[in-house]
Amino acid sequence: MPMEFDENNIEKVARCMKALAHPLRLKVLVALNDKERSVQDLVEAVGTTQSNVSQHLTIMRDKNILSSRREANQVFYRVGDCKVLELVALTKSIFCTP
């Protein structure tokens, strides 16, 4: 039985997967998991520069993968869609298990 998708869903999935198709973005998602973390926490967790992390956070926020909030001079991020967490977990179980 073939699976059917409407054109809007195909576009949405393609945009999401394209946004996730970068090693650093996947590292950020794994670091976030279901928690909220500051940009500085994420910089330390993924081991790259603040400007590099911020660039990738912006891409994922613009694609509605992440949500953010500002508190004084800090910005906090979290995964905005639990389906993304499920996708990351599934990907991890398929590709990262012996």
XYZ file of C-alpha atoms in Angstrom:
98
model
C 0.000 0.000 0.000
C 1.686 3.257 -1.077
C 1.909 6.074 1.456
C 0.292 9.274 0.335
C 1.437 12.757 1.222
C -0.059 16.004 0.169
C 2.234 18.529 -1.463
C 2.305 20.814 1.603
C 3.501 17.994 3.846
C 6.185 16.989 1.357
C 7.503 20.563 1.288
C 7.391 20.842 5.090
C 9.287 17.579 5.572
C 11.862 18.509 2.927
C 12.519 21.916 4.546
C 12.888 20.334 7.976
C 15.225 17.592 6.785
C 17.313 20.066 4.812
C 17.682 22.221 7.922
C 18.763 19.167 9.926
C 21.246 17.961 7.312
C 24.323 19.413 8.971
C 26.467 17.730 11.646
C 26.568 20.788 13.900
C 22.790 21.223 13.793
C 22.331 17.597 14.766
C 24.795 18.079 17.637
C 22.801 21.098 18.806
C 19.553 19.115 18.719
C 21.119 16.273 20.678
C 22.510 18.791 23.196
C 19.098 20.411 23.569
C 17.116 17.178 23.662
C 13.996 18.257 25.567
C 15.745 20.959 27.629
C 16.090 24.687 27.251
C 19.690 25.903 27.052
C 21.446 29.211 26.592
C 23.588 29.926 23.563
C 26.697 29.801 25.766
C 25.695 26.367 27.119
C 25.295 25.141 23.550
C 28.673 26.590 22.522
C 30.316 24.586 25.311
C 28.285 21.455 24.533
C 29.086 21.320 20.820
C 32.611 22.726 20.972
C 32.630 25.492 18.399
C 32.460 29.282 18.330
C 29.529 31.364 19.482
C 29.098 32.920 16.051
C 29.007 29.495 14.383
C 26.430 28.166 16.853
C 24.327 31.321 16.529
C 24.295 31.023 12.746
C 22.962 27.466 12.921
C 20.482 28.303 15.685
C 19.059 31.055 13.494
C 18.617 28.658 10.580
C 16.742 26.176 12.761
C 14.654 28.886 14.425
C 13.684 30.305 11.025
C 12.523 26.812 9.979
C 10.412 26.541 13.173
C 12.538 23.683 14.475
C 13.628 25.710 17.503
C 11.948 28.342 19.595
C 13.793 30.983 21.573
C 13.293 33.451 24.371
C 15.410 36.318 25.614
C 16.171 36.910 29.280
C 18.254 40.046 29.894
C 21.315 39.597 27.664
C 20.958 35.837 27.175
C 18.979 33.918 24.574
C 17.622 30.488 25.419
C 16.642 27.863 22.864
C 14.562 24.730 22.944
C 13.215 22.333 20.346
C 9.890 23.789 19.280
C 8.383 20.630 17.812
C 8.433 17.294 19.651
C 8.270 15.511 16.283
C 11.798 16.759 15.608
C 12.957 15.085 18.830
C 11.283 11.867 17.697
C 13.031 12.125 14.322
C 16.429 12.664 15.967
C 15.831 9.714 18.326
C 14.783 7.477 15.439
C 17.787 8.536 13.367
C 20.050 7.842 16.328
C 18.538 4.381 16.850
C 18.949 3.493 13.172
C 22.430 4.859 12.523
C 24.143 4.988 15.922
C 23.502 1.554 17.374
C 25.868 -1.370 16.874
